[in-house]
Coordinates of C-alpha atoms in Angstrom, one line a residue:
X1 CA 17.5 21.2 -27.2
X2 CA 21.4 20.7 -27.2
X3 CA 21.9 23.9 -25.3
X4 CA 19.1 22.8 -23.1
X5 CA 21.1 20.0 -21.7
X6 CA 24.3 22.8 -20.9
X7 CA 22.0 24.9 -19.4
X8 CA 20.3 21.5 -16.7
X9 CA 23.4 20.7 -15.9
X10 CA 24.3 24.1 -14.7
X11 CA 20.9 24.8 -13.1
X12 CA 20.1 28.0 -15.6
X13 CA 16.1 27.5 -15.0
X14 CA 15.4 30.7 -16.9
X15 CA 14.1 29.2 -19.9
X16 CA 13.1 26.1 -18.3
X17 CA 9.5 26.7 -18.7
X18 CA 9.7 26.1 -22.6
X19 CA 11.4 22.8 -22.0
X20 CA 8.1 20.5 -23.0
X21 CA 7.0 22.5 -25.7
X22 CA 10.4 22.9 -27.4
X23 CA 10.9 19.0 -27.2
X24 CA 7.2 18.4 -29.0
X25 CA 7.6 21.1 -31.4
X26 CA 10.6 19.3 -32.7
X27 CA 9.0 16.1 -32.4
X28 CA 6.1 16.9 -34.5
X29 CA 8.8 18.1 -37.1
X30 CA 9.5 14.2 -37.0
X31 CA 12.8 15.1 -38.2
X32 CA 15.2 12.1 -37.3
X33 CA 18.1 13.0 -35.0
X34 CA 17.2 16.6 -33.6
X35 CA 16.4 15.3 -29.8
X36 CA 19.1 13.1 -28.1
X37 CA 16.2 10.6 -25.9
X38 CA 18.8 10.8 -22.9
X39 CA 18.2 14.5 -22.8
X40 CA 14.3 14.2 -23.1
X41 CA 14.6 11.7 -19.7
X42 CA 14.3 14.6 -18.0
X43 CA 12.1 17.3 -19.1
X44 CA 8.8 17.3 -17.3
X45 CA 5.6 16.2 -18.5
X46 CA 7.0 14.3 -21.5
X47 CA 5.3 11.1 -21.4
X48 CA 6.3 7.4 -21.8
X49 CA 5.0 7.4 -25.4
X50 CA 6.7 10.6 -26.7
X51 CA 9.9 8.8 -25.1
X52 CA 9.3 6.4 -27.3
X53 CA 8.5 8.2 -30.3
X54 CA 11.8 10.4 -29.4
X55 CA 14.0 7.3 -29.6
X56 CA 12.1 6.3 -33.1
X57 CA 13.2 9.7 -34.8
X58 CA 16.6 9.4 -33.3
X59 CA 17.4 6.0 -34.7
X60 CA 15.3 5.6 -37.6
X61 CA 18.1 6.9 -40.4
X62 CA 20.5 5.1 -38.7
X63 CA 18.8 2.2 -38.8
X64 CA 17.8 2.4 -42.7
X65 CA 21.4 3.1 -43.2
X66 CA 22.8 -0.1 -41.3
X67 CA 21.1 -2.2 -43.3
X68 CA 23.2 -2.6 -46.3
X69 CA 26.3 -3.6 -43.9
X70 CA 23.9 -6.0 -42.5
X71 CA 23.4 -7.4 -45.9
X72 CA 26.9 -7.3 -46.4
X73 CA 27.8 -9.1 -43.2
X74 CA 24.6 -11.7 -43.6
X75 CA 25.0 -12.8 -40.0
X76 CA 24.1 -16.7 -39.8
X77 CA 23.2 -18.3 -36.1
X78 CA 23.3 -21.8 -35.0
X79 CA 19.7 -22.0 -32.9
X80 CA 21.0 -25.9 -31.9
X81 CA 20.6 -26.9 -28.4
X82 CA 22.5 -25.5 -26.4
X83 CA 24.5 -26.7 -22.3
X84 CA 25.2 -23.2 -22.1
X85 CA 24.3 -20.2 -23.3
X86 CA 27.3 -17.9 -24.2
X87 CA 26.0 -14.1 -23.4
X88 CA 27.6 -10.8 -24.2
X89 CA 27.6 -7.4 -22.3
X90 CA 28.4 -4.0 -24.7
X91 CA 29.8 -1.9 -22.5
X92 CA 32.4 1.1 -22.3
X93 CA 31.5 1.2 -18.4
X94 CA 34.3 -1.9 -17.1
X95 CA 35.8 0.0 -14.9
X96 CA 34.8 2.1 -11.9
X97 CA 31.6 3.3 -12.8
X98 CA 27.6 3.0 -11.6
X99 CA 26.9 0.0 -13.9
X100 CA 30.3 -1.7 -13.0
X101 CA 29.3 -1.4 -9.1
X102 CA 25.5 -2.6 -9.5
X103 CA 26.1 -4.9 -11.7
X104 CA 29.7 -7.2 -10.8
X105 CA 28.1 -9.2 -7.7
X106 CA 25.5 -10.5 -10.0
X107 CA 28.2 -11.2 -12.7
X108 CA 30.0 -13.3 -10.0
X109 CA 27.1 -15.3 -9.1
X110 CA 26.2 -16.4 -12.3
X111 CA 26.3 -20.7 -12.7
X112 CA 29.2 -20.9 -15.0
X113 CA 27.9 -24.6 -15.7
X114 CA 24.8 -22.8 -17.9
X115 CA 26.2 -19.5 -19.2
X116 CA 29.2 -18.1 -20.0
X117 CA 29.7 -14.5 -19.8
X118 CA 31.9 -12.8 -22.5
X119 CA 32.6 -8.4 -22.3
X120 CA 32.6 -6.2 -25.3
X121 CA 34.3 -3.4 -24.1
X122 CA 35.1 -0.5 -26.3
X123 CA 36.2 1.4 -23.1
X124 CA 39.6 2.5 -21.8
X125 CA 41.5 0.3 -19.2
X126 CA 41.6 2.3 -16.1
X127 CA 43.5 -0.5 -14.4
X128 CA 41.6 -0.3 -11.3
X129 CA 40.5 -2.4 -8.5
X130 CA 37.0 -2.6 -10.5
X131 CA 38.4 -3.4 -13.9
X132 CA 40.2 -6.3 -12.6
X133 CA 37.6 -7.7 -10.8
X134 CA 35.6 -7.0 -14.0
X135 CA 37.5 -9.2 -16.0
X136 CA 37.6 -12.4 -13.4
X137 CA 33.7 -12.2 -13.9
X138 CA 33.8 -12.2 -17.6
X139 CA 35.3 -16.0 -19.0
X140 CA 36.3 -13.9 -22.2
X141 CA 37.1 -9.9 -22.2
X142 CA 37.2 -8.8 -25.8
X143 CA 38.5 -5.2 -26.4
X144 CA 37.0 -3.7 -29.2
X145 CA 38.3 -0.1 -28.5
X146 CA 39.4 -0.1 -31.9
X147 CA 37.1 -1.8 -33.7
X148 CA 34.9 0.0 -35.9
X149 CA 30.8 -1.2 -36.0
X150 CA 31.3 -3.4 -38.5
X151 CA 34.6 -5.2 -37.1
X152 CA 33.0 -5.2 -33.7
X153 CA 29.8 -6.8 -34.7
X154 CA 32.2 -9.2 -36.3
X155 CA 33.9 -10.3 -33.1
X156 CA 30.3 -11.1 -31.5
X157 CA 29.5 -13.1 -34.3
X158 CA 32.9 -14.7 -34.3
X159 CA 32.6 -15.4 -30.2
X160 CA 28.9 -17.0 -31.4
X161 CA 27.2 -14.8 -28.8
X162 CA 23.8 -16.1 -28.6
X163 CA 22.4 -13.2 -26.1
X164 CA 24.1 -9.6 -26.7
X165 CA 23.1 -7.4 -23.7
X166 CA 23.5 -3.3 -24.9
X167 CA 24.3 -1.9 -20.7
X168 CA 24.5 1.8 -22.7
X169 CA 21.7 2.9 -24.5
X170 CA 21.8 6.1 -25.7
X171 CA 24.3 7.3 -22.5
X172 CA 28.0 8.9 -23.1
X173 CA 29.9 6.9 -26.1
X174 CA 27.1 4.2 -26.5
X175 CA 27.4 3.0 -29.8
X176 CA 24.3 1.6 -30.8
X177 CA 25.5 1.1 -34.1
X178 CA 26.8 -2.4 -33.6
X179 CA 23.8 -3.6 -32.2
X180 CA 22.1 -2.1 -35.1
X181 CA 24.1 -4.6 -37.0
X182 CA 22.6 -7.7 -35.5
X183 CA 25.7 -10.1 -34.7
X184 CA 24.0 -11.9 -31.9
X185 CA 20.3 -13.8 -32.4
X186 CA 18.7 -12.2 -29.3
X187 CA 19.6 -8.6 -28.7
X188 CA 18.9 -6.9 -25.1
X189 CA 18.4 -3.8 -24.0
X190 CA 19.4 -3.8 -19.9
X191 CA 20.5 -1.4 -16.9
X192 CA 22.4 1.6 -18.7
X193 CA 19.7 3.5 -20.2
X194 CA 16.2 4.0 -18.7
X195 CA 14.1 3.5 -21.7
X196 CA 13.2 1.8 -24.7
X197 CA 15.7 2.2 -28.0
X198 CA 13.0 2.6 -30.7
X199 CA 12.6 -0.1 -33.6
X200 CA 15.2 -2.4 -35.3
X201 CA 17.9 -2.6 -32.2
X202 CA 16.8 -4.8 -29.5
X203 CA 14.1 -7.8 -29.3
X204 CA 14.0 -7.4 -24.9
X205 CA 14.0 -4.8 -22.2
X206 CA 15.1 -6.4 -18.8
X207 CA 12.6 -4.7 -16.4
X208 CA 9.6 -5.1 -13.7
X209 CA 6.1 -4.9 -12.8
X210 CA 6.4 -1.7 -11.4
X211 CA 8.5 -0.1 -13.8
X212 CA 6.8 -1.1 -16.8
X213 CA 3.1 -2.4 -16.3
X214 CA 1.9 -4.4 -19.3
X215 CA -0.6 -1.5 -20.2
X216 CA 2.8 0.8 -20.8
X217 CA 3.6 -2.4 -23.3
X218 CA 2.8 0.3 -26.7
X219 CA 5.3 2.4 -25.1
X220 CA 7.7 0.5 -26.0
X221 CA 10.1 -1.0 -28.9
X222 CA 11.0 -4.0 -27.0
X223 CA 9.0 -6.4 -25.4
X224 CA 9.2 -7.0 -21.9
X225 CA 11.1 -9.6 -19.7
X226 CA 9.9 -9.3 -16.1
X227 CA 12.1 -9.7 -13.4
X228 CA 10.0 -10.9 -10.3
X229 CA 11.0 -7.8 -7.9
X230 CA 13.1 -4.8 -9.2
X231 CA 14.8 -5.1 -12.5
X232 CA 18.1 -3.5 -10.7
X233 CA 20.8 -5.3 -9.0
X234 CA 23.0 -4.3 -6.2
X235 CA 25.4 -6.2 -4.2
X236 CA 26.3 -5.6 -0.3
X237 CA 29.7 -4.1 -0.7
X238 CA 30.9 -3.3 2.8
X239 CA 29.6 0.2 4.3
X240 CA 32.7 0.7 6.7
X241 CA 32.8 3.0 9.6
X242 CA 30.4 5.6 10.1
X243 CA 32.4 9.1 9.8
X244 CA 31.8 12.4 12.3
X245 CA 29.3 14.6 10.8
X246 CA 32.2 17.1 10.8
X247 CA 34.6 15.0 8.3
X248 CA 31.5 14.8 6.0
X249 CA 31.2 18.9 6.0
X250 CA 27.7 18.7 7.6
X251 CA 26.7 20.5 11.0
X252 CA 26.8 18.6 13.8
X253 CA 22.6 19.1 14.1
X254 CA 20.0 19.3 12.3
X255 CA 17.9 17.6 9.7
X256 CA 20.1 16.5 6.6
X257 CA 17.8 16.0 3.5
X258 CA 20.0 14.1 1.1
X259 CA 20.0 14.1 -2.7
X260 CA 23.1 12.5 -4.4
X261 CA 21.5 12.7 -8.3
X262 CA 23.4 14.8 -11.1
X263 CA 22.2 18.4 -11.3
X264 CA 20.4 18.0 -14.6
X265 CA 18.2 15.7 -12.9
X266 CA 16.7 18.7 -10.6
X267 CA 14.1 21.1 -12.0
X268 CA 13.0 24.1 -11.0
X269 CA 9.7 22.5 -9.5
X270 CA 11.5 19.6 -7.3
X271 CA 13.8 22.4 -5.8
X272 CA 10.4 24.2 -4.8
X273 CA 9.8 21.5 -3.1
X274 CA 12.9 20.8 -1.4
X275 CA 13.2 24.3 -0.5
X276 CA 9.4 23.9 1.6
X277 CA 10.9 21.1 3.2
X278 CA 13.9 23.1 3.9
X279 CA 11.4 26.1 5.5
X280 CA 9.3 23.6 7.4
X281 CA 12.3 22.0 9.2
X282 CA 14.5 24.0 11.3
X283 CA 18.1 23.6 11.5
X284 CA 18.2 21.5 8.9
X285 CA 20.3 21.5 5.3
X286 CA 20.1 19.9 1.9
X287 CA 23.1 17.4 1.0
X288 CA 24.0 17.5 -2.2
X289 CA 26.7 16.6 -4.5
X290 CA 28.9 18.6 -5.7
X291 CA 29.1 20.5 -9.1
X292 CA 31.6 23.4 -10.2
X293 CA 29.0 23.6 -12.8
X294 CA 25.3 24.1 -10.5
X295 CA 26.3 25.1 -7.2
X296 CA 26.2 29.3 -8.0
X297 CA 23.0 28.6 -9.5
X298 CA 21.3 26.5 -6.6
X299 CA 22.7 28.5 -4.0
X300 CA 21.0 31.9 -6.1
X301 CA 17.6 29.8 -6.7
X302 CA 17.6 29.0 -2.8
X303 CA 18.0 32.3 -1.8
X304 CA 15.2 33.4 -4.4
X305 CA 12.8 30.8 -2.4
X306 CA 13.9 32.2 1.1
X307 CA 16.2 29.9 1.9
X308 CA 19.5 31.1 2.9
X309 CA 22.2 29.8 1.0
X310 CA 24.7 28.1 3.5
X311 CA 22.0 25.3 4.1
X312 CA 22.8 23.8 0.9
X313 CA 25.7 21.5 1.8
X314 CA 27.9 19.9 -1.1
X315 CA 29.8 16.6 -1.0
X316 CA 32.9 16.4 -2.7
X317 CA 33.2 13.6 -5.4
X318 CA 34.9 10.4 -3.7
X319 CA 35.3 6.9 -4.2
X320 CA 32.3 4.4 -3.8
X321 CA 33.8 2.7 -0.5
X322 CA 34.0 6.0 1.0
X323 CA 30.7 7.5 -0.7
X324 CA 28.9 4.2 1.1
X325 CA 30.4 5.3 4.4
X326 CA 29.0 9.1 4.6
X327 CA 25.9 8.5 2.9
X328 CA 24.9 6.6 6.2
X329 CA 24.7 10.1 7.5
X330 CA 21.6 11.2 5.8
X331 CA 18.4 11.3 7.7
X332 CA 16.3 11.6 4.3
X333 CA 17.1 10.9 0.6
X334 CA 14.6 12.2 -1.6
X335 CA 14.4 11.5 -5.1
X336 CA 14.4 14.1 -8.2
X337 CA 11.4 13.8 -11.2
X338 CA 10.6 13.3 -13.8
X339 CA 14.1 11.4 -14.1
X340 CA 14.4 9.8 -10.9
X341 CA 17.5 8.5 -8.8
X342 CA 18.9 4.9 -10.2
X343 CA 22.1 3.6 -8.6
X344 CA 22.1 7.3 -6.0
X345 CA 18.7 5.3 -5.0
X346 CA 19.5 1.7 -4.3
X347 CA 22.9 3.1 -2.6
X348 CA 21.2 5.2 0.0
X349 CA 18.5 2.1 0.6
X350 CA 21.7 -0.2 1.5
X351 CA 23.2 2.6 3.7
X352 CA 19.9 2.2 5.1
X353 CA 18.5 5.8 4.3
X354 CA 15.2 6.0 3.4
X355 CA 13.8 7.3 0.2
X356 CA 11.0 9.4 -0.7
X357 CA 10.0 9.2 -4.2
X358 CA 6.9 10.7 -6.6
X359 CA 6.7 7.9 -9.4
X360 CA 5.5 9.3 -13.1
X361 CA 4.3 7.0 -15.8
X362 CA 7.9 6.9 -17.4
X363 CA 10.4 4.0 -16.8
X364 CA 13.5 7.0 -15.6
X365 CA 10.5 8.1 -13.1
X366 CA 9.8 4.7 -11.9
X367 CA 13.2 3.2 -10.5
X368 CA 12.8 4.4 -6.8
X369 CA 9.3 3.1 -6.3
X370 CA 10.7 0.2 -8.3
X371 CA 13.3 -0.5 -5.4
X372 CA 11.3 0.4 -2.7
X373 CA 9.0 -2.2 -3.7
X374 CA 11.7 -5.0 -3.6
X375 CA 13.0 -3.6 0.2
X376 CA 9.4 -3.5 1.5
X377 CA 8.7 -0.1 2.0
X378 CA 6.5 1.0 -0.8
X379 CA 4.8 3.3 1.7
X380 CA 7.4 5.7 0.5
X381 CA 6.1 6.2 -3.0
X382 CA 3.7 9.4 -2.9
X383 CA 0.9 9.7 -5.5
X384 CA 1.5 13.5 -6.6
X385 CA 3.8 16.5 -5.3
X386 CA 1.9 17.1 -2.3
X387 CA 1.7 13.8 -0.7
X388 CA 5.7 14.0 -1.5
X389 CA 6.1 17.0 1.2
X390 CA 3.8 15.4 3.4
X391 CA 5.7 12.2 3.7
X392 CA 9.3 13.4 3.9
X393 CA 7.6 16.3 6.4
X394 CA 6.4 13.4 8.5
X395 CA 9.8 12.1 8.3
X396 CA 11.4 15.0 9.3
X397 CA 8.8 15.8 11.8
X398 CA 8.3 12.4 13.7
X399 CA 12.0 11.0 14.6
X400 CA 10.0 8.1 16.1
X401 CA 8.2 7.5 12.3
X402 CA 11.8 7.7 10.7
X403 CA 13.6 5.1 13.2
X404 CA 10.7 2.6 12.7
X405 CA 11.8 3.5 9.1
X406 CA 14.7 2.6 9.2
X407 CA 15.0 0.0 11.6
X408 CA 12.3 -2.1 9.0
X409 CA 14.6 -1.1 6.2
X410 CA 17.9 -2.4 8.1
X411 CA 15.8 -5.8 9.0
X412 CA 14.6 -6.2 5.0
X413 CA 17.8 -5.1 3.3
X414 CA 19.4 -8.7 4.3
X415 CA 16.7 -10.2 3.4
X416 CA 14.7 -8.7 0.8
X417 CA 15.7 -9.7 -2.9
X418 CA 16.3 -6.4 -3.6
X419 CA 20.4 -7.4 -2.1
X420 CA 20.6 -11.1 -3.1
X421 CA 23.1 -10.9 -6.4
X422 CA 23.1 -14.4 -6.1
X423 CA 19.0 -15.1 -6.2
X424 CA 19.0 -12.3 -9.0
X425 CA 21.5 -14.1 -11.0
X426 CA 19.3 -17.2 -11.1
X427 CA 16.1 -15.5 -12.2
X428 CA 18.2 -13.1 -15.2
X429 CA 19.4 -16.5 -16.2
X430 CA 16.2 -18.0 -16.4
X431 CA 14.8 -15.1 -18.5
X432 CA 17.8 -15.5 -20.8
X433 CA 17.0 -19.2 -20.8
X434 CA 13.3 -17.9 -22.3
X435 CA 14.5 -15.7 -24.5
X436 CA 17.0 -18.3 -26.2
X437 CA 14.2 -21.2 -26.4
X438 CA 11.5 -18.9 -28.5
X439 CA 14.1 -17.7 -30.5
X440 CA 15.4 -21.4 -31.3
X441 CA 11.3 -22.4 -32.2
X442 CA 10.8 -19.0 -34.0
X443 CA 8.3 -17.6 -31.2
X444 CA 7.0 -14.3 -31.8
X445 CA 8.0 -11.5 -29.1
X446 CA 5.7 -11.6 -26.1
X447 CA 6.2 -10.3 -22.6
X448 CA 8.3 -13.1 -20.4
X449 CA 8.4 -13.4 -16.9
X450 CA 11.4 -15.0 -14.7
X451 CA 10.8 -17.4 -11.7
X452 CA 11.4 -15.7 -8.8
X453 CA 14.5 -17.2 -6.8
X454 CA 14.2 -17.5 -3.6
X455 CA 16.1 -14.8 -1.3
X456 CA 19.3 -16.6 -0.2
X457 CA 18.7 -19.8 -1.1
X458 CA 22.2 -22.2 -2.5
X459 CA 23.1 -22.0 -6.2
X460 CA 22.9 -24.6 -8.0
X461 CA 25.6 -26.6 -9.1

């Protein structure tokens, strides 16, 4: 399975096929640690529940083997009343990366007279734009680069944390292992890894009705805590002047299909697809990003489905101001499966590109549909491959169908909640507010919902 993941990031498809049965041959072994639950995200057909069983075999040793140094530790909380809750993020994204972006508006909007935000960072200081502005959200930014589990935890418990958010997961350099250790009284699993941890980590999943329904509850370590439209923020950084055609390496007509997701993410099936749409719709090319790694490979498995070659077009890795400028360029984003675009998702709905998406029963499936739901245009989620080609066809087909499109998407993206950091702040507050108050009367965990705040209305305070 560990050569598996070489091999999707690269786009070697030749032993794709075996993917799924691999991944539950090793899980029946139920040996812990053999699958890493990032890699299983996206290999097809897995469902929500082997996802979770995945993330049970990968954590279960470690687990049992924390718990002595939690012993040792014997973490004691005040549960008193609190003014304001003190919450933690665990991160080693603080600087310019996907979380940072989606995430700082938010930050910035939260009432400083009920929480105060702290940062655990055990990630290198870049000493970018983004990392400074970072640290003006944050009222304390602990770095525990250093530290090991143990001395980490430590410094939560010191900073008396009451809500310790994990943003990683099981993505690059997570480390798990402190959570594991239980410095803070309510533990949260939120925004950097698109599925459950397994047992003994976190007591909440920040998430919505559309990602998880209730019935997917079983699927699940965590319990859920709803947010009232998409579980994922995004700000309204500014999208700057629209470039030529010709400074963004595309032709100057023709259709341009857009998919800005990491190679791993395609599969052999999704670039069937994409190469029908490609067939079906003259003149136009496939935008992707580029990837030393893939682009060999896609340009051969084009070519393979009649498609020549030099209509796959590859964008050059750039900054996020200048990524939000070109990516206004696209006509059509659509969206990869079973693991689904996340940040590449909401970004192309603020350019104001639509999406086309093909939502599984997994939470990495779901995002798209998730956001599209909180823009208004959830006419955009097709049930099943084919009614995936038929919509982006009709797209593609009917420029009068795609500037309705996106003229409703332009209207709803200042006004939908899916853009308000400042309404989203409110409602993750109040769920962290719920979260805190059954902990302090010894609640079991239930699913929690947040009041919905409405779209642009004043802070408080």
């Amino acid at each position: 399975m560990r050569s598996l993941g070489r091999d999707r990031s690269m786009c070697a498809w030749d032993d794709f096929t075996q993917s799924a049965t691999a991944a539950r041959r090793s899980l029946a072994q139920a040996r812990s640690g053999q699958i890493p639950p990032f890699l299983m995200l996206s290999v097809p057909g897995m469902s929500a529940r082997e996802h979770r069983r995945c993330s049970e075999l990968w954590v279960r040793d470690r687990v049992a083997a924390s718990v002595p140094e939690r012993t040792r530790l014997n973490f004691r909380f005040d549960l008193g009343v609190r003014d304001k809750l003190r919450v933690g993020y665990l991160s080693n994204d603080f600087h310019d990366h996907a979380t940072a972006h989606l995430l700082i508006e938010a930050l910035e909007a939260t009432d400083r007279t009920r929480c105060e935000l702290h940062a655990f960072s055990f990630g290198g200081n870049d000493h970018g734009a983004m990392r400074s502005r970072l640290s003006g959200a944050f009222e304390v930014f602990h770095d525990i680069t250093a530290s090991t589990d143990s001395d980490a935890a430590s410094a939560v418990h010191a900073a008396a944390i009451d809500i310790l958010v994990d943003l990683k997961g099981f993505t690059r350099g997570a480390r798990t292992g402190i959570m594991m250790l239980h410095p803070a009284p309510v533990q949260v699993n939120f925004l950097g890894y698109p599925g459950t941890l397994g047992s003994g980590i976190c007591d909440y999943i920040i998430t919505d009705p559309f990602l998880t329904p209730l019935a997917a509850a079983a699927d699940y370590a965590e319990s859920f805590a709803y947010m009232p439209h998409s579980y994922q923020p995004h700000g309204r950084a500014a999208l700057g002047r629209l470039p030529s055609r010709a400074e963004a390496g595309l032709p100057e007509t023709g259709f341009v299909f857009c998919c800005f997701n990491q190679a791993y993410k395609f599969t052999p099936s999704v670039f069937d697809l994409w190469c029908r749409l490609l067939a079906a719709t003259p003149d136009s090319v496939l935008w992707l990003l580029a990837s030393d790694q893939a682009q060999g490979n896609l340009r051969g498995e084009a070519r393979r489905r009649g498609v020549a070659p030099d209509r796959l077009v590859f964008a050059p890795q750039i900054g996020q101001s200048e990524h939000l400028r070109r990516l206004q360029l696209a006509d059509l984003v659509l969206d990869t499966a079973p693991y689904g675009a996340h940040t590449t998702a909401s970004d192309a709905l603020w350019a104001g590109v639509p999406i086309v998406t093909c939502a599984g029963d997994t939470l990495a499936s779901r995002v798209a549909g998730s956001l599209l739901h909180a823009v208004g245009l959830p006419e955009l989620i097709a049930s099943d491959e084919a009614d995936y080609v038929a919509v982006a066809l009709t797209l593609a087909a009917e420029p009068d169908l795609l500037l309705a499109a996106k003229a409703r998407l332009a209207r709803n993206r200042l006004t939908a909640p899916l853009f308000d950091a400042a309404a989203y702040a409110r409602s993750l507050h109040d769920l962290y507010e719920q979260m805190w108050n059954r902990r302090r009367r010894g609640a079991g965990r239930e699913p929690i919902w947040a009041a919905a705040a409405p779209p642009g209305s004043p802070r408080p305070g």
